[in-house]
PDB file of C-alpha atoms in Angstrom:
ATOM      1  CA  MET M   1      17.459  -1.816 -64.461  1.00 46.00           C
ATOM      2  CA  THR M   2      18.793   0.973 -62.291  1.00 53.00           C
ATOM      3  CA  GLU M   3      21.776   1.033 -59.967  1.00 58.00           C
ATOM      4  CA  THR M   4      19.463   0.788 -56.968  1.00 60.00           C
ATOM      5  CA  THR M   5      17.789  -2.405 -58.248  1.00 54.00           C
ATOM      6  CA  SER M   6      20.946  -4.228 -59.340  1.00 58.00           C
ATOM      7  CA  PRO M   7      20.815  -7.927 -58.389  1.00 58.00           C
ATOM      8  CA  ASP M   8      24.483  -7.648 -57.401  1.00 56.00           C
ATOM      9  CA  LEU M   9      23.440  -5.657 -54.330  1.00 79.00           C
ATOM     10  CA  THR M  10      21.739  -7.029 -51.237  1.00 91.00           C
ATOM     11  CA  ALA M  11      18.243  -5.792 -50.476  1.00 93.00           C
ATOM     12  CA  ARG M  12      19.670  -3.790 -47.565  1.00 94.00           C
ATOM     13  CA  ALA M  13      22.243  -2.120 -49.840  1.00 94.00           C
ATOM     14  CA  ARG M  14      19.604  -1.391 -52.512  1.00 95.00           C
ATOM     15  CA  LEU M  15      17.377   0.243 -49.914  1.00 96.00           C
ATOM     16  CA  ARG M  16      20.227   2.364 -48.569  1.00 96.00           C
ATOM     17  CA  MET M  17      21.237   3.454 -52.079  1.00 95.00           C
ATOM     18  CA  ALA M  18      17.633   4.230 -53.027  1.00 96.00           C
ATOM     19  CA  ALA M  19      17.275   6.321 -49.876  1.00 97.00           C
ATOM     20  CA  LEU M  20      20.487   8.197 -50.671  1.00 96.00           C
ATOM     21  CA  HIS M  21      19.202   9.040 -54.165  1.00 96.00           C
ATOM     22  CA  LEU M  22      15.709  10.076 -53.066  1.00 97.00           C
ATOM     23  CA  PHE M  23      16.825  12.007 -49.983  1.00 96.00           C
ATOM     24  CA  ALA M  24      19.294  13.869 -52.224  1.00 95.00           C
ATOM     25  CA  GLU M  25      16.637  14.593 -54.849  1.00 95.00           C
ATOM     26  CA  ARG M  26      13.582  15.353 -52.699  1.00 94.00           C
ATOM     27  CA  GLY M  27      14.820  15.875 -49.161  1.00 94.00           C
ATOM     28  CA  PHE M  28      14.184  13.708 -46.118  1.00 95.00           C
ATOM     29  CA  GLU M  29      10.724  14.999 -45.193  1.00 94.00           C
ATOM     30  CA  ALA M  30       9.356  14.756 -48.737  1.00 95.00           C
ATOM     31  CA  THR M  31      10.496  11.146 -49.234  1.00 97.00           C
ATOM     32  CA  SER M  32       8.272   8.303 -48.069  1.00 97.00           C
ATOM     33  CA  THR M  33       9.455   4.851 -47.069  1.00 97.00           C
ATOM     34  CA  ARG M  34       7.114   3.375 -49.690  1.00 96.00           C
ATOM     35  CA  ALA M  35       8.817   5.446 -52.393  1.00 97.00           C
ATOM     36  CA  ILE M  36      12.199   4.193 -51.201  1.00 97.00           C
ATOM     37  CA  ALA M  37      11.037   0.574 -51.228  1.00 97.00           C
ATOM     38  CA  ALA M  38       9.614   1.005 -54.743  1.00 97.00           C
ATOM     39  CA  GLU M  39      12.859   2.620 -55.963  1.00 96.00           C
ATOM     40  CA  ALA M  40      14.852  -0.282 -54.499  1.00 96.00           C
ATOM     41  CA  GLY M  41      12.499  -2.868 -55.984  1.00 95.00           C
ATOM     42  CA  VAL M  42      11.699  -4.512 -52.639  1.00 95.00           C
ATOM     43  CA  SER M  43       8.662  -4.710 -50.386  1.00 95.00           C
ATOM     44  CA  HIS M  44       7.840  -2.066 -47.812  1.00 95.00           C
ATOM     45  CA  ALA M  45       7.817  -4.798 -45.180  1.00 96.00           C
ATOM     46  CA  LEU M  46      11.431  -5.635 -46.021  1.00 95.00           C
ATOM     47  CA  LEU M  47      12.422  -2.006 -45.476  1.00 96.00           C
ATOM     48  CA  ARG M  48      10.797  -2.111 -42.051  1.00 95.00           C
ATOM     49  CA  HIS M  49      12.573  -5.389 -41.307  1.00 95.00           C
ATOM     50  CA  HIS M  50      16.030  -4.016 -42.137  1.00 95.00           C
ATOM     51  CA  PHE M  51      15.777  -0.436 -40.861  1.00 96.00           C
ATOM     52  CA  GLY M  52      12.677  -0.155 -38.689  1.00 95.00           C
ATOM     53  CA  SER M  53      11.756   3.354 -39.852  1.00 95.00           C
ATOM     54  CA  LYS M  54      12.729   6.202 -42.133  1.00 96.00           C
ATOM     55  CA  ASP M  55      14.889   7.603 -39.336  1.00 96.00           C
ATOM     56  CA  GLY M  56      16.709   4.270 -39.106  1.00 96.00           C
ATOM     57  CA  LEU M  57      17.283   4.320 -42.846  1.00 96.00           C
ATOM     58  CA  ARG M  58      18.599   7.861 -42.650  1.00 96.00           C
ATOM     59  CA  ARG M  59      21.073   6.818 -39.958  1.00 95.00           C
ATOM     60  CA  ALA M  60      22.272   4.002 -42.231  1.00 96.00           C
ATOM     61  CA  VAL M  61      22.754   6.438 -45.130  1.00 96.00           C
ATOM     62  CA  ASP M  62      24.663   8.835 -42.879  1.00 95.00           C
ATOM     63  CA  GLU M  63      26.899   5.998 -41.642  1.00 94.00           C
ATOM     64  CA  GLU M  64      27.731   5.003 -45.218  1.00 91.00           C
ATOM     65  CA  VAL M  65      28.576   8.581 -46.189  1.00 89.00           C
ATOM     66  CA  LEU M  66      30.644   9.079 -43.020  1.00 90.00           C
ATOM     67  CA  ASP M  67      32.496   5.793 -43.564  1.00 89.00           C
ATOM     68  CA  THR M  68      33.447   6.982 -47.046  1.00 83.00           C
ATOM     69  CA  PHE M  69      34.590  10.322 -45.628  1.00 82.00           C
ATOM     70  CA  ASP M  70      36.692   8.572 -42.977  1.00 83.00           C
ATOM     71  CA  ARG M  71      38.312   6.303 -45.580  1.00 80.00           C
ATOM     72  CA  ILE M  72      39.256   9.323 -47.671  1.00 76.00           C
ATOM     73  CA  LEU M  73      40.781  11.068 -44.645  1.00 76.00           C
ATOM     74  CA  ALA M  74      42.665   7.893 -43.733  1.00 76.00           C
ATOM     75  CA  ASP M  75      44.462   8.114 -47.093  1.00 69.00           C
ATOM     76  CA  LEU M  76      45.733  11.588 -46.256  1.00 67.00           C
ATOM     77  CA  ASP M  77      49.443  11.722 -45.524  1.00 63.00           C
ATOM     78  CA  ALA M  78      51.325  14.542 -43.858  1.00 59.00           C
ATOM     79  CA  PRO M  79      52.049  17.202 -46.500  1.00 57.00           C
ATOM     80  CA  ALA M  80      55.530  17.342 -47.981  1.00 56.00           C
ATOM     81  CA  GLY M  81      57.563  19.898 -49.867  1.00 50.00           C
ATOM     82  CA  GLY M  82      56.000  22.932 -48.237  1.00 47.00           C
ATOM     83  CA  GLU M  83      52.436  21.936 -49.042  1.00 54.00           C
ATOM     84  CA  SER M  84      49.674  23.320 -46.876  1.00 60.00           C
ATOM     85  CA  LEU M  85      47.810  20.710 -44.855  1.00 63.00           C
ATOM     86  CA  MET M  86      44.525  22.502 -45.509  1.00 61.00           C
ATOM     87  CA  ALA M  87      45.101  22.466 -49.267  1.00 60.00           C
ATOM     88  CA  THR M  88      46.073  18.797 -49.077  1.00 65.00           C
ATOM     89  CA  PHE M  89      42.787  18.051 -47.305  1.00 65.00           C
ATOM     90  CA  GLY M  90      40.931  19.842 -50.076  1.00 63.00           C
ATOM     91  CA  THR M  91      42.716  17.922 -52.821  1.00 65.00           C
ATOM     92  CA  VAL M  92      42.214  14.510 -51.228  1.00 64.00           C
ATOM     93  CA  THR M  93      38.569  14.953 -50.295  1.00 63.00           C
ATOM     94  CA  ALA M  94      37.754  16.207 -53.788  1.00 67.00           C
ATOM     95  CA  ARG M  95      37.934  12.515 -54.673  1.00 65.00           C
ATOM     96  CA  LEU M  96      34.842  11.977 -52.529  1.00 68.00           C
ATOM     97  CA  PHE M  97      32.735  14.813 -53.903  1.00 70.00           C
ATOM     98  CA  GLY M  98      34.172  15.498 -57.344  1.00 72.00           C
ATOM     99  CA  ALA M  99      32.674  12.532 -59.151  1.00 73.00           C
ATOM    100  CA  ASP M 100      29.666  11.900 -56.931  1.00 83.00           C
ATOM    101  CA  GLU M 101      26.863  14.370 -57.525  1.00 87.00           C
ATOM    102  CA  VAL M 102      24.387  12.305 -55.500  1.00 91.00           C
ATOM    103  CA  ARG M 103      26.509  12.387 -52.333  1.00 89.00           C
ATOM    104  CA  ARG M 104      27.089  16.112 -52.802  1.00 90.00           C
ATOM    105  CA  SER M 105      23.357  16.737 -53.132  1.00 92.00           C
ATOM    106  CA  TYR M 106      22.571  14.529 -50.153  1.00 94.00           C
ATOM    107  CA  LEU M 107      25.113  16.177 -47.863  1.00 92.00           C
ATOM    108  CA  ARG M 108      24.040  19.651 -48.975  1.00 93.00           C
ATOM    109  CA  ARG M 109      20.400  18.938 -48.175  1.00 94.00           C
ATOM    110  CA  ALA M 110      21.189  17.071 -44.965  1.00 94.00           C
ATOM    111  CA  LEU M 111      23.481  19.755 -43.554  1.00 94.00           C
ATOM    112  CA  LEU M 112      21.365  22.743 -44.551  1.00 93.00           C
ATOM    113  CA  GLU M 113      18.008  21.505 -43.293  1.00 91.00           C
ATOM    114  CA  GLY M 114      19.025  22.598 -39.781  1.00 90.00           C
ATOM    115  CA  SER M 115      17.600  19.596 -37.916  1.00 92.00           C
ATOM    116  CA  ALA M 116      19.051  17.697 -34.975  1.00 93.00           C
ATOM    117  CA  ALA M 117      20.125  15.031 -37.483  1.00 93.00           C
ATOM    118  CA  SER M 118      21.983  17.754 -39.418  1.00 94.00           C
ATOM    119  CA  GLY M 119      23.831  18.731 -36.267  1.00 95.00           C
ATOM    120  CA  ASP M 120      24.729  15.111 -35.541  1.00 95.00           C
ATOM    121  CA  LEU M 121      26.048  14.637 -39.075  1.00 94.00           C
ATOM    122  CA  PHE M 122      28.193  17.766 -38.910  1.00 95.00           C
ATOM    123  CA  THR M 123      29.508  16.768 -35.484  1.00 96.00           C
ATOM    124  CA  ARG M 124      30.589  13.405 -36.868  1.00 93.00           C
ATOM    125  CA  LEU M 125      32.341  15.091 -39.799  1.00 91.00           C
ATOM    126  CA  LEU M 126      34.047  17.473 -37.379  1.00 93.00           C
ATOM    127  CA  ASP M 127      35.155  14.609 -35.127  1.00 93.00           C
ATOM    128  CA  GLY M 128      36.626  12.814 -38.140  1.00 88.00           C
ATOM    129  CA  ALA M 129      38.593  15.877 -39.240  1.00 86.00           C
ATOM    130  CA  ARG M 130      39.826  16.492 -35.669  1.00 89.00           C
ATOM    131  CA  ALA M 131      40.923  12.867 -35.242  1.00 87.00           C
ATOM    132  CA  ARG M 132      42.888  12.920 -38.512  1.00 82.00           C
ATOM    133  CA  LEU M 133      44.604  16.173 -37.573  1.00 83.00           C
ATOM    134  CA  ASP M 134      45.571  14.638 -34.235  1.00 84.00           C
ATOM    135  CA  GLN M 135      46.926  11.544 -35.985  1.00 80.00           C
ATOM    136  CA  LEU M 136      49.031  13.745 -38.229  1.00 75.00           C
ATOM    137  CA  GLY M 137      50.473  15.488 -35.167  1.00 72.00           C
ATOM    138  CA  VAL M 138      49.151  18.926 -36.050  1.00 60.00           C
ATOM    139  CA  ASP M 139      49.708  21.416 -33.246  1.00 56.00           C
ATOM    140  CA  GLY M 140      49.197  25.121 -32.801  1.00 50.00           C
ATOM    141  CA  GLY M 141      52.632  26.145 -34.045  1.00 56.00           C
ATOM    142  CA  PRO M 142      55.070  28.482 -32.288  1.00 58.00           C
ATOM    143  CA  GLU M 143      52.450  30.873 -30.906  1.00 65.00           C
ATOM    144  CA  SER M 144      51.544  31.356 -27.269  1.00 75.00           C
ATOM    145  CA  GLU M 145      49.543  28.655 -25.500  1.00 79.00           C
ATOM    146  CA  PRO M 146      46.207  30.529 -25.842  1.00 82.00           C
ATOM    147  CA  GLU M 147      46.856  30.891 -29.580  1.00 82.00           C
ATOM    148  CA  ARG M 148      47.740  27.206 -29.887  1.00 81.00           C
ATOM    149  CA  GLU M 149      44.539  26.259 -28.069  1.00 85.00           C
ATOM    150  CA  SER M 150      42.544  28.495 -30.394  1.00 87.00           C
ATOM    151  CA  ASP M 151      44.231  26.897 -33.420  1.00 83.00           C
ATOM    152  CA  ARG M 152      43.475  23.403 -32.119  1.00 85.00           C
ATOM    153  CA  LEU M 153      39.835  24.376 -31.683  1.00 89.00           C
ATOM    154  CA  TRP M 154      39.401  25.925 -35.121  1.00 90.00           C
ATOM    155  CA  ALA M 155      41.662  23.760 -37.314  1.00 86.00           C
ATOM    156  CA  PRO M 156      39.053  21.007 -37.903  1.00 88.00           C
ATOM    157  CA  TYR M 157      36.425  23.659 -38.655  1.00 92.00           C
ATOM    158  CA  GLN M 158      38.759  25.242 -41.210  1.00 85.00           C
ATOM    159  CA  VAL M 159      39.275  21.839 -42.802  1.00 81.00           C
ATOM    160  CA  LEU M 160      35.512  21.399 -43.168  1.00 86.00           C
ATOM    161  CA  PHE M 161      35.071  24.978 -44.430  1.00 87.00           C
ATOM    162  CA  LEU M 162      37.527  24.166 -47.210  1.00 81.00           C
ATOM    163  CA  ILE M 163      35.983  20.784 -47.988  1.00 81.00           C
ATOM    164  CA  LEU M 164      32.287  21.576 -47.669  1.00 87.00           C
ATOM    165  CA  GLY M 165      32.224  25.202 -48.823  1.00 89.00           C
ATOM    166  CA  PRO M 166      32.225  24.558 -52.596  1.00 88.00           C
ATOM    167  CA  MET M 167      29.727  21.717 -52.172  1.00 88.00           C
ATOM    168  CA  LEU M 168      27.265  23.823 -50.158  1.00 91.00           C
ATOM    169  CA  LEU M 169      27.627  26.803 -52.499  1.00 93.00           C
ATOM    170  CA  GLU M 170      27.629  24.776 -55.717  1.00 92.00           C
ATOM    171  CA  PRO M 171      24.095  25.805 -56.813  1.00 92.00           C
ATOM    172  CA  VAL M 172      25.036  29.512 -56.836  1.00 96.00           C
ATOM    173  CA  MET M 173      28.707  29.137 -57.789  1.00 94.00           C
ATOM    174  CA  ARG M 174      27.716  27.503 -61.067  1.00 91.00           C
ATOM    175  CA  HIS M 175      26.255  30.855 -62.182  1.00 94.00           C
ATOM    176  CA  THR M 176      29.652  32.545 -61.846  1.00 95.00           C
ATOM    177  CA  LEU M 177      31.857  29.936 -63.537  1.00 93.00           C
ATOM    178  CA  ASP M 178      32.126  28.850 -67.159  1.00 93.00           C
ATOM    179  CA  ASP M 179      32.515  25.179 -66.210  1.00 92.00           C
ATOM    180  CA  PRO M 180      30.865  22.962 -63.571  1.00 89.00           C
ATOM    181  CA  VAL M 181      32.098  23.581 -60.032  1.00 87.00           C
ATOM    182  CA  PHE M 182      33.427  20.026 -59.686  1.00 85.00           C
ATOM    183  CA  ALA M 183      34.758  19.567 -63.215  1.00 85.00           C
ATOM    184  CA  PRO M 184      38.312  18.111 -63.132  1.00 81.00           C
ATOM    185  CA  ASP M 185      39.957  21.274 -64.498  1.00 84.00           C
ATOM    186  CA  VAL M 186      38.064  23.491 -62.047  1.00 85.00           C
ATOM    187  CA  LEU M 187      38.989  21.213 -59.140  1.00 81.00           C
ATOM    188  CA  ARG M 188      42.647  21.291 -60.179  1.00 79.00           C
ATOM    189  CA  ASP M 189      42.743  25.074 -60.486  1.00 84.00           C
ATOM    190  CA  ARG M 190      40.863  25.599 -57.221  1.00 82.00           C
ATOM    191  CA  SER M 191      43.194  23.239 -55.341  1.00 77.00           C
ATOM    192  CA  ALA M 192      46.245  25.022 -56.748  1.00 78.00           C
ATOM    193  CA  ALA M 193      44.822  28.422 -55.786  1.00 81.00           C
ATOM    194  CA  ASN M 194      44.043  27.135 -52.286  1.00 75.00           C
ATOM    195  CA  GLN M 195      47.608  25.929 -52.004  1.00 72.00           C
ATOM    196  CA  ARG M 196      48.992  29.352 -52.914  1.00 76.00           C
ATOM    197  CA  LEU M 197      46.544  31.345 -50.797  1.00 75.00           C
ATOM    198  CA  LEU M 198      47.019  29.197 -47.714  1.00 69.00           C
ATOM    199  CA  ALA M 199      50.786  29.234 -48.085  1.00 68.00           C
ATOM    200  CA  ARG M 200      51.147  32.999 -48.571  1.00 72.00           C
ATOM    201  CA  GLY M 201      47.995  34.347 -46.971  1.00 65.00           C
ATOM    202  CA  LEU M 202      45.195  36.137 -48.798  1.00 60.00           C
ATOM    203  CA  ILE M 203      46.585  39.621 -48.182  1.00 60.00           C
ATOM    204  CA  GLY M 204      50.115  38.586 -49.153  1.00 57.00           C
ATOM    205  CA  ALA M 205      48.873  36.952 -52.343  1.00 50.00           C
ATOM    206  CA  ARG M 206      46.941  40.067 -53.379  1.00 50.00           C
ATOM    207  CA  SER M 207      49.841  42.355 -52.509  1.00 53.00           C
ATOM    208  CA  GLY M 208      52.207  40.287 -54.624  1.00 53.00           C
ATOM    209  CA  ARG M 209      49.794  40.388 -57.560  1.00 54.00           C
ATOM    210  CA  ASP M 210      49.462  44.178 -57.360  1.00 52.00           C
ATOM    211  CA  ARG M 211      53.223  44.838 -57.565  1.00 50.00           C
TER     212      ARG M 211
END
């Protein structure tokens, strides 16, 4: 018995989980609804009853992934002790991706396929990051008003660059590292380096190292 056919899950949940696994493994276009139904251990007619179509099932998978992302962001508190907010975002959201290879693979495929659905998914992620920054009272700092407006525009993008970058680049990063990209020790070291680089600036950090 697989996770997707567990009797502890409803048929709807098994179908959504099966779709997540197969979309992550094969991609959306290469996955049929019949393959998803077979993976979930339910009839094809039941899939149609619950989701209507493969597009409807994809929307359900995206909603589940986005709900998880929003819950992780909701746990984020304002940084303390001189921590960088960006580094704090990276540390907290590592909980979502670090131990979940299937979600990483799904998001990587979904975001990189370049479809309208990809754009919708990224927009929802961006809206979530922007809303959490607003809730934390992040502003543009002491700069001029145009600079503050620019910071407000780009801050949620920077958050997603930090969060999604390692996930999107994982297939090639693994060739340059001795350990898996999302191994606990690698995550810890990367988060600490992000903290230092974002606090001091990349140029300042390199200058200090060269002294």
